[in-house]
Amino acid sequence: MTCEVAGPLGKSVSARMLVDGERESAVIEMAEAAGIGYSPCTESSALAATTYGVGELMLRAVRTGAKTLYIGLGGSAANDGGAGMLQALGARVVDDRGCDIAPGLAGLERVASVDLAPALRALDGARIVVLSDVENPLVGRRGALAVFGGQKGLPTGDAEALSRCDSWMVGYGRLLDTAIVEARARGCCAHPRAHGHLARCSACPARALPVAWARRCWHSVRSYTRVWRRCSISWGLTNMCAMSTWS
């Protein structure tokens, strides 16, 4: 299936995903909607690039009947920690005046509150399985911005600028933690459970991912240039947000 969604810099792009009606599932590649090929990889674009189109693909998949979403990470232009994705799903990611934050990493400087409840309602109970082949932490010297930000245009040689961006991400991460606790208190999402060796992430209500099947589906969307040797399964929005900044 091909959909028109917002690209990383706002311009509409055609993004493909695989929808399997028999298995009630969809396979989405993040780079289809927010790929680095859509960005000039300058500092300004690295600060502005958003994952909004990824959320649009997820929403479209759920509306076509998918109850499990397999999302492959890699090759993205964005450094927004999944904030754009959440906004596309309907989450409230706002500043201290209650206004939606600006797109991209720069918008995280102003974020004051996150409400996941609208996004969880939009997902309608769908499971999210995240595929990733990296293990970098979100922030710090080995963090997502330090390791992968340079290829997207961030000035990784500027320690002060990188530290400032990391601080925005840390603040955003804390707000996400609070939002998840609040969503659980409202009964919007289940408490985390780990599943086997695939559950490297701590939160997951899903059964173990049939990796061989996922790889077959993935090849029909876009041919690999590398083999996915590890998979991370998460409750969904938690680790999708954390990992969406990775390469």
Coordinates of C-alpha atoms in Angstrom, one line a residue, residues 128 180 184 190-195 199-206 232-236 238-239:
I128 CA 3.7 -2.3 18.2
I180 CA 2.9 6.6 30.6
R184 CA -1.8 3.3 33.0
A190 CA -1.3 -2.4 30.1
H191 CA 1.6 -2.8 32.5
P192 CA 4.8 -4.0 30.9
R193 CA 5.8 -7.6 30.5
A194 CA 9.0 -9.0 29.0
H195 CA 8.9 -11.9 26.5
A199 CA 12.3 -8.6 24.7
R200 CA 15.5 -6.5 25.2
C201 CA 13.2 -3.6 25.9
S202 CA 11.5 -3.8 29.2
A203 CA 7.9 -3.2 28.1
C204 CA 6.0 -5.5 25.9
P205 CA 2.4 -7.0 26.0
A206 CA 3.0 -8.9 22.8
S232 CA 13.6 -5.2 20.2
I233 CA 9.9 -5.7 21.2
S234 CA 8.3 -2.9 23.2
W235 CA 4.9 -1.9 24.4
G236 CA 5.0 0.5 21.5
T238 CA 7.6 4.0 24.9
N239 CA 10.5 2.5 22.9

